One Martini backbone bead per residue (centre of mass of N, CA, C, O) as a GRO file, in nm:
protein
  120
    1MET     BB    1   6.999  12.287  11.549
    2HIS     BB    2   7.062  12.641  11.555
    3SER     BB    3   7.173  12.913  11.679
    4ILE     BB    4   7.250  13.234  11.619
    5GLY     BB    5   7.539  13.215  11.734
    6GLU     BB    6   7.632  12.965  11.578
    7VAL     BB    7   7.583  13.076  11.293
    8ALA     BB    8   7.763  13.319  11.311
    9LYS     BB    9   8.020  13.153  11.355
   10ILE     BB   10   8.011  12.970  11.104
   11LEU     BB   11   7.990  13.237  10.899
   12GLY     BB   12   8.126  13.509  11.006
   13ILE     BB   13   7.890  13.666  11.148
   14SER     BB   14   7.648  13.851  11.278
   15THR     BB   15   7.359  13.869  11.454
   16HIS     BB   16   7.268  14.129  11.325
   17THR     BB   17   7.267  14.022  11.035
   18LEU     BB   18   7.059  13.801  11.081
   19ARG     BB   19   6.832  13.993  11.169
   20TYR     BB   20   6.830  14.158  10.911
   21TYR     BB   21   6.760  13.926  10.717
   22GLU     BB   22   6.492  13.875  10.853
   23LYS     BB   23   6.365  14.156  10.822
   24GLU     BB   24   6.412  14.126  10.492
   25LYS     BB   25   6.337  13.822  10.410
   26ILE     BB   26   6.596  13.628  10.349
   27ILE     BB   27   6.529  13.490  10.628
   28ILE     BB   28   6.346  13.205  10.794
   29PRO     BB   29   6.334  13.113  11.090
   30VAL     BB   30   6.288  12.911  11.337
   31ARG     BB   31   6.075  12.866  11.621
   32ASP     BB   32   6.066  12.802  11.932
   33ALA     BB   33   5.890  12.781  12.222
   34ARG     BB   34   6.053  13.056  12.317
   35GLY     BB   35   6.131  13.216  12.029
   36ASP     BB   36   6.381  13.112  11.920
   37ARG     BB   37   6.614  13.094  11.696
   38ARG     BB   38   6.635  12.847  11.425
   39TYR     BB   39   6.884  12.652  11.244
   40ASN     BB   40   6.947  12.479  10.962
   41ASP     BB   41   7.124  12.353  10.700
   42THR     BB   42   6.959  12.505  10.488
   43HIS     BB   43   7.003  12.785  10.603
   44ILE     BB   44   7.311  12.783  10.583
   45LYS     BB   45   7.332  12.746  10.277
   46TRP     BB   46   7.174  12.998  10.206
   47LEU     BB   47   7.363  13.199  10.355
   48GLN     BB   48   7.614  13.135  10.190
   49PHE     BB   49   7.493  13.244   9.929
   50VAL     BB   50   7.428  13.529  10.023
   51ILE     BB   51   7.719  13.604  10.094
   52LYS     BB   52   7.826  13.574   9.805
   53LEU     BB   53   7.651  13.788   9.681
   54LYS     BB   54   7.757  14.016   9.860
   55GLU     BB   55   8.066  13.982   9.795
   56THR     BB   56   7.971  14.036   9.473
   57GLN     BB   57   7.778  14.303   9.485
   58MET     BB   58   7.496  14.243   9.559
   59PRO     BB   59   7.225  14.391   9.618
   60ILE     BB   60   6.992  14.373   9.857
   61ALA     BB   61   6.746  14.409   9.674
   62LYS     BB   62   6.817  14.156   9.499
   63ILE     BB   63   6.825  13.951   9.723
   64LYS     BB   64   6.533  13.993   9.809
   65LYS     BB   65   6.409  13.920   9.539
   66TYR     BB   66   6.519  13.635   9.525
   67ALA     BB   67   6.397  13.534   9.791
   68SER     BB   68   6.100  13.583   9.710
   69LEU     BB   69   6.104  13.393   9.465
   70VAL     BB   70   6.164  13.136   9.617
   71LEU     BB   71   5.904  13.149   9.796
   72GLU     BB   72   5.697  13.140   9.555
   73GLY     BB   73   5.842  12.941   9.348
   74GLU     BB   74   5.875  12.771   9.046
   75HIS     BB   75   5.741  13.004   8.862
   76THR     BB   76   6.033  13.181   8.913
   77THR     BB   77   6.278  13.061   8.760
   78LEU     BB   78   6.336  13.261   8.526
   79GLU     BB   79   6.384  13.509   8.707
   80ARG     BB   80   6.616  13.389   8.869
   81LEU     BB   81   6.801  13.331   8.635
   82SER     BB   82   6.827  13.622   8.540
   83LEU     BB   83   6.952  13.736   8.797
   84LEU     BB   84   7.206  13.549   8.794
   85GLU     BB   85   7.312  13.624   8.512
   86GLU     BB   86   7.349  13.922   8.571
   87HIS     BB   87   7.550  13.878   8.803
   88LYS     BB   88   7.763  13.725   8.645
   89ASP     BB   89   7.829  13.960   8.459
   90SER     BB   90   7.926  14.143   8.689
   91ILE     BB   91   8.159  13.962   8.779
   92LYS     BB   92   8.315  13.965   8.515
   93LYS     BB   93   8.369  14.267   8.527
   94GLN     BB   94   8.521  14.266   8.793
   95ILE     BB   95   8.749  14.084   8.698
   96ARG     BB   96   8.855  14.267   8.477
   97THR     BB   97   8.916  14.506   8.664
   98LEU     BB   98   9.111  14.353   8.854
   99LYS     BB   99   9.316  14.266   8.640
  100ALA     BB  100   9.394  14.549   8.550
  101ALA     BB  101   9.488  14.646   8.828
  102ASP     BB  102   9.702  14.427   8.869
  103GLU     BB  103   9.877  14.505   8.627
  104MET     BB  104   9.939  14.792   8.718
  105LEU     BB  105  10.069  14.718   8.988
  106GLU     BB  106  10.290  14.538   8.878
  107TYR     BB  107  10.430  14.753   8.714
  108LYS     BB  108  10.495  14.942   8.954
  109ILE     BB  109  10.651  14.743   9.130
  110VAL     BB  110  10.874  14.683   8.928
  111ALA     BB  111  10.969  14.973   8.894
  112TYR     BB  112  11.051  15.019   9.190
  113LYS     BB  113  11.248  14.784   9.217
  114ASP     BB  114  11.432  14.878   8.993
  115PHE     BB  115  11.503  15.153   9.111
  116ILE     BB  116  11.618  15.050   9.380
  117SER     BB  117  11.840  14.858   9.262
  118LYS     BB  118  11.995  15.098   9.113
  119ARG     BB  119  12.068  15.264   9.375
  120ASP     BB  120  12.239  15.036   9.534
   0.00000   0.00000   0.00000
């Protein structure tokens, strides 16, 4: 079991973020006899997944919805699948947008380098 500080360090996030996720019921840590938050390896894996969802622009409201469906149990599998498929489609759109932006930037960079090399 890990403390909140240890988990924050492992995941590269703040303890404030972990407390926020708990407040929003995205994660439910175990409490020890003193009432301190304790996290096991399953919590850490779950948080790694949550962080990836956040990094790929899934809104907190949808992450909360997904987390609540997980807690509800197996009968929510189809709804969870639908949420993840929808998010995957969103990621694919992001990738297309980023690739197009990368191509435009590459074109501009080459043009500037060409211009500079002809000046010299």
